[in-house]
Amino acid sequence: MENGLVDYPPNNSTMIEKLGSASNVILIDNYDSFTWNIYQYLALEGASVTVYRNDQITLEELIAKKPTQLVISPGPGHPDTDAGISKAAIKEFSGKIPVFGVCLGHQCMISVFGGKIDVAGEILHGKTSVLNHDGKGVYDGLPPSLDVGRYHSLAGTHSTLPDSLEVSSLTNLEQDAKPIIMGCRHKEFTTEGVQFHPESILTKHGRTMFRNFLKLSGGTWKS
């Protein structure tokens, strides 16, 4: 994580049985310590996960791996310059398999579909905010508002969000400031992203969000 900040997931190591539908999850590591928290949550939920750093595998090699799901990790920097293969992978696999982006991965998703990333108005490293969401996708079955951990200075912009994406969650709804986009979802493809860190100890129900993602199959919501 930026500035060497390391966080750890809640102390819940209960593992469920292996998921046949998540037998080959690929997690792209954008050089971030949180990647291994994500790995742990996915594995605890029964997924078989392989991690590749964003500059250590080509798109052709990634395609040959035939992933069942794709997860793009958080990381420092900007999605257009610091995410390696992440954007190309999202573009390639969206519409084919479920794709989930976290923080920088979420920004990559917005960028791939034509949105812009800009400063969020403040630098957030370990801040808890109240999230309001639509109850769909990774938020299925969760309380309508919950605390999430934020570690970012950039975010997607409302004015440039493409028609293909819908806002799935926001924060700052109780404040005078303009709400910040905390999650987006493709309207057709099973491609979803969150700006906050579901793997952080600051986030409530984070493990359930990964469980909901792993329940997805196919490349579209109608699959």
Coordinates of N, CA and C in Angstrom, one line a residue:
M1 N 0.8 -1.2 0.0 CA 0.0 0.0 0.0 C 0.9 1.2 0.0
E2 N 0.3 2.4 -0.4 CA 1.1 3.6 -0.4 C 1.6 3.9 0.9
N3 N 2.9 4.5 1.0 CA 3.5 4.9 2.2 C 3.8 3.7 3.1
G4 N 3.8 2.5 2.5 CA 4.2 1.3 3.3 C 3.1 0.9 4.3
L5 N 1.9 1.5 4.3 CA 0.9 1.2 5.2 C 0.4 -0.2 5.0
V6 N 0.4 -1.0 6.1 CA -0.1 -2.4 6.0 C -1.3 -2.6 6.8
D7 N -2.3 -3.3 6.3 CA -3.5 -3.5 7.1 C -3.7 -5.0 7.1
Y8 N -4.5 -5.5 8.0 CA -4.8 -7.0 8.1 C -6.2 -7.2 8.2
P9 N -6.7 -8.3 7.7 CA -8.1 -8.6 7.7 C -8.6 -9.1 9.1
P10 N -9.9 -9.0 9.4 CA -10.3 -9.5 10.7 C -9.9 -10.9 11.0
N11 N -9.8 -11.3 12.2 CA -9.3 -12.6 12.6 C -10.4 -13.6 12.5
N12 N -10.7 -14.0 11.2 CA -11.8 -15.0 10.9 C -11.2 -15.9 9.9
S13 N -10.7 -17.0 10.3 CA -10.0 -17.9 9.4 C -10.8 -19.1 9.1
T14 N -12.1 -19.1 9.3 CA -12.9 -20.2 9.0 C -13.0 -20.4 7.5
M15 N -12.6 -21.6 7.0 CA -12.6 -21.9 5.6 C -13.8 -22.8 5.2
I16 N -14.4 -22.4 4.0 CA -15.5 -23.3 3.5 C -14.9 -24.2 2.5
E17 N -15.7 -25.2 2.0 CA -15.2 -26.2 1.1 C -14.8 -25.5 -0.2
K18 N -14.0 -26.2 -1.0 CA -13.5 -25.6 -2.3 C -14.7 -25.4 -3.2
L19 N -14.7 -24.3 -3.9 CA -15.7 -24.0 -4.9 C -15.3 -24.4 -6.3
G20 N -16.1 -25.3 -6.8 CA -15.7 -25.8 -8.2 C -15.9 -24.7 -9.2
S21 N -16.8 -23.7 -8.9 CA -17.0 -22.6 -9.8 C -15.9 -21.5 -9.8
A22 N -15.0 -21.7 -8.8 CA -13.9 -20.7 -8.6 C -12.6 -21.5 -8.5
S23 N -12.4 -22.4 -9.5 CA -11.3 -23.3 -9.5 C -10.0 -22.7 -10.0
N24 N -10.1 -21.5 -10.6 CA -8.9 -20.9 -11.3 C -9.0 -19.4 -11.3
V25 N -9.1 -18.8 -10.1 CA -9.2 -17.4 -9.9 C -7.8 -16.8 -10.1
I26 N -7.7 -15.8 -10.9 CA -6.4 -15.1 -11.1 C -6.5 -13.7 -10.5
L27 N -5.6 -13.4 -9.6 CA -5.5 -12.1 -8.9 C -4.3 -11.4 -9.4
I28 N -4.5 -10.2 -10.0 CA -3.4 -9.4 -10.5 C -3.0 -8.5 -9.4
D29 N -1.7 -8.5 -9.1 CA -1.1 -7.8 -8.0 C -0.5 -6.5 -8.5
N30 N -1.0 -5.4 -8.1 CA -0.5 -4.1 -8.5 C 0.5 -3.6 -7.5
Y31 N 1.4 -4.5 -7.0 CA 2.4 -4.2 -6.1 C 1.9 -3.5 -4.8
D32 N 0.9 -4.2 -4.2 CA 0.3 -3.7 -3.0 C 0.2 -4.8 -1.9
S33 N 0.5 -4.4 -0.7 CA 0.4 -5.3 0.4 C -0.9 -5.9 0.7
F34 N -2.0 -5.1 0.3 CA -3.4 -5.6 0.5 C -3.7 -6.8 -0.3
T35 N -2.9 -7.0 -1.4 CA -3.2 -8.1 -2.3 C -3.3 -9.4 -1.5
W36 N -2.4 -9.6 -0.5 CA -2.4 -10.9 0.2 C -3.6 -11.0 1.1
N37 N -4.1 -9.9 1.6 CA -5.4 -10.0 2.3 C -6.5 -10.4 1.4
I38 N -6.5 -9.9 0.2 CA -7.5 -10.3 -0.8 C -7.4 -11.8 -1.1
Y39 N -6.1 -12.2 -1.3 CA -5.9 -13.6 -1.5 C -6.4 -14.5 -0.4
Q40 N -6.2 -14.1 0.8 CA -6.7 -14.9 2.0 C -8.2 -15.0 2.0
Y41 N -8.9 -13.9 1.8 CA -10.3 -13.9 1.8 C -10.9 -14.8 0.7
L42 N -10.3 -14.7 -0.5 CA -10.8 -15.5 -1.6 C -10.5 -17.0 -1.3
A43 N -9.4 -17.3 -0.8 CA -9.1 -18.7 -0.4 C -10.0 -19.2 0.7
L44 N -10.2 -18.4 1.7 CA -11.1 -18.8 2.8 C -12.5 -19.1 2.2
E45 N -12.9 -18.4 1.2 CA -14.2 -18.6 0.6 C -14.2 -19.8 -0.4
G46 N -13.2 -20.6 -0.5 CA -13.2 -21.8 -1.3 C -12.6 -21.7 -2.7
A47 N -12.0 -20.5 -3.0 CA -11.4 -20.3 -4.3 C -10.0 -20.8 -4.4
S48 N -9.6 -21.3 -5.6 CA -8.2 -21.6 -5.9 C -7.6 -20.4 -6.6
V49 N -6.7 -19.8 -6.0 CA -6.2 -18.5 -6.5 C -4.7 -18.5 -6.8
T50 N -4.4 -17.9 -8.0 CA -3.0 -17.7 -8.4 C -2.8 -16.2 -8.5
V51 N -1.7 -15.7 -8.0 CA -1.3 -14.3 -8.0 C -0.2 -14.1 -9.1
Y52 N -0.4 -13.0 -9.9 CA 0.6 -12.6 -10.8 C 0.8 -11.1 -10.7
R53 N 2.0 -10.6 -10.6 CA 2.2 -9.2 -10.5 C 1.9 -8.6 -11.9
N54 N 1.6 -7.3 -11.9 CA 1.0 -6.7 -13.1 C 2.0 -6.6 -14.3
D55 N 3.3 -6.8 -14.0 CA 4.3 -6.7 -15.1 C 5.0 -8.1 -15.3
Q56 N 4.5 -9.1 -14.7 CA 5.1 -10.4 -14.8 C 4.4 -11.5 -15.6
I57 N 3.3 -11.1 -16.3 CA 2.6 -12.0 -17.2 C 2.0 -11.2 -18.3
T58 N 2.1 -11.7 -19.5 CA 1.5 -11.1 -20.7 C 0.0 -11.4 -20.8
L59 N -0.6 -10.6 -21.6 CA -2.1 -10.8 -21.9 C -2.3 -12.2 -22.5
E60 N -1.4 -12.6 -23.4 CA -1.5 -13.9 -24.1 C -1.3 -15.0 -23.1
E61 N -0.4 -14.9 -22.2 CA -0.2 -15.9 -21.1 C -1.4 -15.9 -20.2
L62 N -2.0 -14.8 -19.9 CA -3.1 -14.7 -19.0 C -4.3 -15.4 -19.7
I63 N -4.5 -15.2 -21.0 CA -5.6 -15.8 -21.7 C -5.4 -17.3 -21.7
A64 N -4.2 -17.8 -21.8 CA -3.9 -19.2 -21.9 C -4.2 -19.9 -20.5
K65 N -4.2 -19.1 -19.4 CA -4.5 -19.7 -18.1 C -5.9 -20.0 -17.9
K66 N -6.8 -19.5 -18.8 CA -8.3 -19.7 -18.7 C -8.8 -19.5 -17.3
P67 N -8.7 -18.3 -16.8 CA -9.3 -18.1 -15.5 C -10.8 -18.2 -15.4
T68 N -11.2 -18.6 -14.2 CA -12.7 -18.7 -14.0 C -13.2 -17.3 -13.5
Q69 N -12.4 -16.6 -12.8 CA -12.7 -15.2 -12.3 C -11.4 -14.4 -12.3
L70 N -11.5 -13.1 -12.5 CA -10.4 -12.2 -12.5 C -10.6 -11.1 -11.4
V71 N -9.5 -10.9 -10.6 CA -9.6 -9.9 -9.6 C -8.4 -9.0 -9.8
I72 N -8.6 -7.7 -9.8 CA -7.5 -6.7 -9.9 C -7.3 -6.0 -8.6
S73 N -6.1 -6.0 -8.1 CA -5.8 -5.5 -6.7 C -5.7 -4.0 -6.6
P74 N -5.7 -3.5 -5.4 CA -5.3 -2.1 -5.2 C -3.8 -1.9 -5.6
G75 N -3.4 -0.7 -5.5 CA -2.0 -0.4 -5.7 C -1.8 1.1 -5.8
P76 N -0.5 1.6 -5.7 CA -0.2 3.0 -5.7 C -0.2 3.5 -7.2
G77 N -0.4 4.8 -7.3 CA -0.3 5.5 -8.6 C -1.6 5.7 -9.3
H78 N -1.5 5.8 -10.6 CA -2.7 6.1 -11.5 C -3.0 4.9 -12.4
P79 N -4.2 4.6 -12.7 CA -4.6 3.5 -13.5 C -4.0 3.5 -14.9
D80 N -3.8 4.7 -15.4 CA -3.3 4.9 -16.8 C -1.8 4.7 -16.9
T81 N -1.1 4.7 -15.8 CA 0.4 4.7 -15.9 C 1.0 3.6 -15.0
D82 N 0.3 3.1 -14.0 CA 1.0 2.3 -13.0 C 0.3 0.9 -12.7
A83 N -0.6 0.5 -13.6 CA -1.3 -0.7 -13.4 C -0.9 -1.9 -14.3
G84 N 0.2 -1.7 -15.1 CA 0.6 -2.8 -15.9 C -0.4 -3.4 -16.8
I85 N -0.6 -4.7 -16.7 CA -1.5 -5.4 -17.5 C -3.0 -5.3 -17.1
S86 N -3.3 -4.6 -16.0 CA -4.6 -4.6 -15.4 C -5.7 -4.2 -16.4
K87 N -5.5 -3.0 -17.0 CA -6.5 -2.5 -17.9 C -6.7 -3.4 -19.1
A88 N -5.7 -3.9 -19.7 CA -5.8 -4.9 -20.8 C -6.5 -6.1 -20.4
A89 N -6.3 -6.6 -19.2 CA -7.0 -7.8 -18.7 C -8.4 -7.6 -18.5
I90 N -8.8 -6.4 -17.9 CA -10.2 -6.1 -17.7 C -10.9 -6.0 -19.1
K91 N -10.3 -5.3 -20.0 CA -10.9 -5.2 -21.4 C -11.1 -6.6 -22.0
E92 N -10.1 -7.5 -21.9 CA -10.1 -8.8 -22.5 C -11.2 -9.7 -21.9
F93 N -11.3 -9.7 -20.6 CA -12.2 -10.7 -19.9 C -13.6 -10.2 -19.6
S94 N -13.8 -8.9 -19.6 CA -15.2 -8.4 -19.3 C -16.1 -8.9 -20.4
G95 N -17.2 -9.5 -19.9 CA -18.2 -10.1 -20.8 C -17.9 -11.6 -21.0
K96 N -16.8 -12.1 -20.5 CA -16.5 -13.5 -20.6 C -16.5 -14.2 -19.3
I97 N -16.0 -13.6 -18.2 CA -16.0 -14.1 -16.9 C -16.2 -13.0 -15.9
P98 N -16.5 -13.3 -14.6 CA -16.7 -12.2 -13.7 C -15.3 -11.5 -13.4
V99 N -15.4 -10.2 -13.3 CA -14.2 -9.4 -13.0 C -14.5 -8.5 -11.8
F100 N -13.6 -8.4 -10.9 CA -13.7 -7.5 -9.7 C -12.5 -6.7 -9.5
G101 N -12.7 -5.4 -9.5 CA -11.5 -4.5 -9.2 C -11.6 -3.8 -7.9
V102 N -10.5 -3.7 -7.2 CA -10.5 -3.1 -5.8 C -9.6 -1.9 -5.9
C103 N -10.1 -0.7 -5.5 CA -9.3 0.5 -5.4 C -8.7 0.9 -6.7
L104 N -7.4 0.7 -6.9 CA -6.8 1.0 -8.2 C -7.5 0.1 -9.3
G105 N -7.8 -1.1 -8.9 CA -8.5 -2.0 -9.9 C -9.9 -1.5 -10.3
H106 N -10.6 -0.8 -9.4 CA -11.8 -0.2 -9.7 C -11.6 1.0 -10.6
Q107 N -10.6 1.8 -10.4 CA -10.2 2.9 -11.2 C -9.9 2.4 -12.6
C108 N -9.2 1.3 -12.7 CA -8.8 0.7 -14.0 C -10.1 0.4 -14.8
M109 N -11.1 -0.2 -14.1 CA -12.3 -0.5 -14.7 C -13.0 0.7 -15.3
I110 N -13.1 1.7 -14.5 CA -13.7 3.0 -15.0 C -13.0 3.5 -16.2
S111 N -11.7 3.5 -16.2 CA -10.9 4.0 -17.3 C -11.1 3.2 -18.6
V112 N -11.1 1.8 -18.4 CA -11.3 0.9 -19.6 C -12.6 1.3 -20.3
F113 N -13.6 1.6 -19.6 CA -14.9 1.8 -20.3 C -15.2 3.3 -20.6
G114 N -14.1 4.1 -20.4 CA -14.2 5.5 -20.9 C -14.4 6.6 -19.9
G115 N -14.4 6.2 -18.6 CA -14.5 7.3 -17.6 C -13.1 7.9 -17.2
K116 N -13.2 8.9 -16.5 CA -12.0 9.6 -16.1 C -11.8 9.5 -14.6
I117 N -10.5 9.5 -14.2 CA -10.1 9.5 -12.8 C -9.5 10.8 -12.4
D118 N -9.9 11.3 -11.2 CA -9.4 12.7 -10.8 C -9.2 12.6 -9.3
V119 N -8.6 13.7 -8.8 CA -8.4 13.8 -7.3 C -9.8 13.7 -6.6
A120 N -9.8 13.0 -5.5 CA -11.0 12.8 -4.7 C -11.3 14.0 -3.8
G121 N -10.4 15.0 -3.7 CA -10.6 16.1 -2.8 C -9.9 16.0 -1.5
E122 N -9.5 14.8 -1.1 CA -8.6 14.6 0.1 C -7.9 13.3 0.0
I123 N -6.8 13.3 0.7 CA -6.0 12.0 0.7 C -6.4 11.2 1.9
L124 N -6.8 10.0 1.6 CA -7.4 9.1 2.6 C -6.5 7.8 2.8
H125 N -5.9 7.7 3.9 CA -5.1 6.5 4.2 C -5.6 5.9 5.6
G126 N -6.5 5.0 5.5 CA -7.0 4.4 6.7 C -8.2 5.1 7.3
K127 N -9.0 5.7 6.5 CA -10.2 6.5 7.0 C -11.4 5.6 6.8
T128 N -12.3 5.6 7.9 CA -13.6 4.9 7.8 C -14.7 5.8 7.4
S129 N -15.4 5.4 6.4 CA -16.6 6.2 5.9 C -17.8 5.3 5.9
V130 N -19.0 6.0 5.9 CA -20.2 5.2 5.8 C -20.6 5.1 4.3
L131 N -20.8 3.8 3.9 CA -21.1 3.5 2.5 C -22.6 3.3 2.4
N132 N -23.2 3.8 1.3 CA -24.5 3.6 0.9 C -24.5 2.9 -0.4
H133 N -25.2 1.8 -0.6 CA -25.1 0.9 -1.8 C -26.5 0.5 -2.3
D134 N -26.5 -0.2 -3.5 CA -27.8 -0.5 -4.1 C -28.2 -2.0 -3.8
G135 N -27.5 -2.7 -3.0 CA -27.9 -4.0 -2.6 C -27.7 -5.1 -3.7
K136 N -27.0 -4.8 -4.8 CA -26.8 -5.7 -5.9 C -25.4 -6.2 -5.9
G137 N -25.1 -7.2 -6.8 CA -23.8 -7.6 -7.0 C -23.1 -8.0 -5.7
V138 N -21.9 -7.4 -5.4 CA -21.1 -7.8 -4.2 C -21.8 -7.3 -3.0
Y139 N -22.8 -6.4 -3.1 CA -23.5 -5.9 -1.9 C -24.8 -6.8 -1.6
D140 N -25.0 -7.8 -2.3 CA -26.3 -8.6 -2.1 C -26.4 -9.1 -0.6
G141 N -27.5 -8.8 0.0 CA -27.7 -9.3 1.3 C -27.1 -8.5 2.4
L142 N -26.5 -7.4 2.1 CA -25.8 -6.6 3.1 C -26.7 -5.4 3.6
P143 N -26.4 -4.9 4.9 CA -27.2 -3.8 5.3 C -27.1 -2.6 4.4
P144 N -28.1 -1.8 4.3 CA -28.0 -0.7 3.3 C -26.9 0.3 3.5
S145 N -26.4 0.5 4.7 CA -25.3 1.3 4.9 C -24.3 0.6 5.9
L146 N -23.0 0.8 5.6 CA -22.0 0.1 6.5 C -20.7 0.8 6.4
D147 N -19.9 0.6 7.4 CA -18.6 1.3 7.4 C -17.6 0.5 6.5
V148 N -16.8 1.4 5.8 CA -15.8 0.8 4.9 C -14.5 1.5 5.1
G149 N -13.4 0.9 4.8 CA -12.0 1.5 4.9 C -11.6 2.0 3.6
R150 N -11.1 3.3 3.6 CA -10.7 3.9 2.4 C -9.2 4.3 2.5
Y151 N -8.5 4.1 1.3 CA -7.1 4.3 1.2 C -6.8 4.9 -0.2
H152 N -7.2 6.1 -0.4 CA -7.0 6.6 -1.8 C -7.0 8.1 -1.8
S153 N -6.5 8.7 -2.9 CA -6.6 10.1 -3.2 C -7.2 10.4 -4.5
L154 N -7.5 9.3 -5.3 CA -8.2 9.5 -6.6 C -9.5 8.8 -6.6
A155 N -10.4 9.1 -7.5 CA -11.7 8.5 -7.7 C -12.3 8.8 -9.0
G156 N -13.2 8.0 -9.4 CA -13.9 8.2 -10.7 C -14.8 9.4 -10.6
T157 N -15.1 10.1 -11.7 CA -15.8 11.3 -11.7 C -17.2 11.1 -12.2
H158 N -18.2 11.7 -11.6 CA -19.6 11.6 -12.0 C -19.8 12.1 -13.4
S159 N -19.2 13.2 -13.8 CA -19.5 13.8 -15.1 C -19.0 13.0 -16.3
T160 N -18.0 12.1 -16.0 CA -17.4 11.3 -17.1 C -17.8 9.9 -17.1
L161 N -18.6 9.5 -16.1 CA -18.9 8.1 -16.0 C -19.7 7.6 -17.3
P162 N -19.2 6.6 -18.0 CA -19.8 6.2 -19.2 C -21.2 5.6 -19.0
D163 N -22.0 5.6 -20.1 CA -23.4 5.0 -20.0 C -23.3 3.5 -19.7
S164 N -22.2 2.8 -20.0 CA -22.2 1.4 -19.8 C -22.0 1.0 -18.3
L165 N -21.7 2.0 -17.5 CA -21.5 1.7 -16.1 C -22.6 2.4 -15.2
E166 N -22.9 1.8 -14.1 CA -23.8 2.4 -13.1 C -23.1 2.5 -11.8
V167 N -23.4 3.6 -11.1 CA -22.9 3.8 -9.7 C -23.6 2.8 -8.8
S168 N -22.8 2.0 -8.1 CA -23.4 1.0 -7.2 C -23.3 1.4 -5.7
S169 N -22.4 2.3 -5.4 CA -22.3 2.8 -4.0 C -21.6 4.2 -4.0
L170 N -22.0 4.9 -2.9 CA -21.5 6.2 -2.7 C -21.1 6.5 -1.2
T171 N -20.3 7.5 -0.9 CA -20.1 7.9 0.4 C -20.3 9.5 0.4
N172 N -20.3 10.1 1.6 CA -20.5 11.5 1.8 C -22.0 11.9 1.6
L173 N -22.9 11.0 1.6 CA -24.3 11.3 1.5 C -24.8 12.2 2.6
E174 N -24.2 12.0 3.8 CA -24.7 12.8 5.0 C -24.0 14.1 5.2
Q175 N -23.1 14.4 4.2 CA -22.3 15.6 4.4 C -22.6 16.6 3.3
D176 N -22.1 17.8 3.4 CA -22.3 18.9 2.4 C -21.5 18.6 1.1
A177 N -20.4 17.9 1.3 CA -19.6 17.6 0.1 C -20.3 16.7 -0.9
K178 N -19.8 16.8 -2.2 CA -20.4 16.0 -3.2 C -20.1 14.5 -3.0
P179 N -21.1 13.7 -3.1 CA -20.9 12.2 -2.9 C -19.7 11.7 -3.7
I180 N -18.9 10.8 -3.2 CA -17.8 10.2 -3.9 C -18.2 8.9 -4.4
I181 N -17.9 8.6 -5.6 CA -18.2 7.2 -6.2 C -17.4 6.2 -5.5
M182 N -18.0 5.2 -4.8 CA -17.3 4.2 -4.1 C -17.4 2.8 -4.8
G183 N -18.3 2.8 -5.8 CA -18.4 1.5 -6.5 C -19.1 1.7 -7.8
C184 N -18.7 0.9 -8.8 CA -19.4 1.0 -10.1 C -19.6 -0.5 -10.6
R185 N -20.6 -0.6 -11.5 CA -20.9 -2.0 -12.0 C -21.2 -1.8 -13.5
H186 N -20.7 -2.7 -14.3 CA -21.1 -2.7 -15.7 C -22.6 -3.1 -15.8
K187 N -23.3 -2.5 -16.7 CA -24.8 -2.7 -16.8 C -25.0 -4.1 -17.4
E188 N -24.1 -4.6 -18.3 CA -24.3 -5.8 -19.0 C -23.4 -6.9 -18.5
F189 N -22.1 -6.6 -18.3 CA -21.1 -7.6 -18.0 C -21.0 -7.8 -16.4
T190 N -20.6 -8.9 -16.0 CA -20.4 -9.2 -14.6 C -19.0 -8.6 -14.2
T191 N -18.8 -7.4 -14.4 CA -17.6 -6.6 -14.1 C -18.0 -5.5 -13.1
E192 N -17.4 -5.6 -11.9 CA -17.7 -4.7 -10.8 C -16.5 -4.2 -10.1
G193 N -16.5 -3.0 -9.5 CA -15.4 -2.5 -8.8 C -15.8 -1.7 -7.6
V194 N -14.9 -1.6 -6.6 CA -15.1 -0.9 -5.4 C -13.9 0.0 -5.1
Q195 N -14.1 1.3 -4.8 CA -13.0 2.2 -4.5 C -12.4 1.9 -3.1
F196 N -13.2 1.5 -2.2 CA -12.8 1.2 -0.8 C -12.1 -0.2 -0.8
H197 N -11.7 -0.6 0.4 CA -11.0 -1.9 0.6 C -11.8 -2.9 1.3
P198 N -12.5 -3.8 0.7 CA -13.3 -4.8 1.4 C -12.5 -5.7 2.3
E199 N -11.2 -5.9 1.9 CA -10.3 -6.8 2.7 C -9.7 -6.1 3.9
S200 N -10.0 -4.8 4.2 CA -9.5 -4.1 5.3 C -10.2 -4.4 6.6
I201 N -9.6 -4.4 7.7 CA -10.2 -4.6 9.0 C -11.2 -3.5 9.3
L202 N -11.1 -2.3 8.6 CA -12.0 -1.2 8.8 C -13.4 -1.4 8.1
T203 N -13.4 -2.4 7.2 CA -14.6 -2.6 6.4 C -15.5 -3.7 7.0
K204 N -16.8 -3.4 7.2 CA -17.7 -4.4 7.7 C -18.2 -5.2 6.5
H205 N -18.4 -6.5 6.7 CA -18.9 -7.5 5.7 C -18.1 -7.6 4.5
G206 N -16.8 -7.3 4.6 CA -15.9 -7.4 3.5 C -15.8 -8.8 2.9
R207 N -15.7 -9.8 3.8 CA -15.6 -11.2 3.3 C -16.8 -11.6 2.6
T208 N -18.0 -11.1 3.0 CA -19.2 -11.4 2.3 C -19.2 -10.9 0.9
M209 N -18.6 -9.7 0.7 CA -18.5 -9.1 -0.6 C -17.7 -10.0 -1.6
F210 N -16.6 -10.6 -1.1 CA -15.8 -11.5 -1.9 C -16.6 -12.8 -2.1
R211 N -17.4 -13.3 -1.1 CA -18.2 -14.4 -1.3 C -19.3 -14.2 -2.4
N212 N -19.9 -13.0 -2.4 CA -20.9 -12.7 -3.4 C -20.2 -12.7 -4.8
F213 N -19.0 -12.1 -4.9 CA -18.4 -12.1 -6.2 C -18.1 -13.5 -6.7
L214 N -17.6 -14.4 -5.8 CA -17.3 -15.8 -6.2 C -18.6 -16.6 -6.6
K215 N -19.7 -16.1 -6.2 CA -21.0 -16.8 -6.6 C -21.3 -16.5 -8.1
L216 N -20.7 -15.4 -8.6 CA -21.1 -15.0 -10.0 C -20.5 -16.0 -11.0
S217 N -21.2 -16.2 -12.1 CA -20.6 -17.1 -13.2 C -21.0 -16.5 -14.5
G218 N -20.3 -16.8 -15.5 CA -20.5 -16.2 -16.8 C -20.1 -14.8 -16.9
G219 N -20.2 -14.3 -18.1 CA -19.7 -12.9 -18.4 C -20.7 -11.8 -18.3
T220 N -22.0 -12.2 -18.3 CA -23.0 -11.2 -18.2 C -24.0 -11.5 -17.1
W221 N -24.7 -10.4 -16.7 CA -25.7 -10.6 -15.5 C -26.8 -11.5 -15.9
K222 N -27.0 -11.7 -17.2 CA -28.1 -12.6 -17.6 C -27.6 -14.1 -17.8
S223 N -26.3 -14.3 -17.6 CA -25.8 -15.7 -17.8 C -26.3 -16.6 -16.7

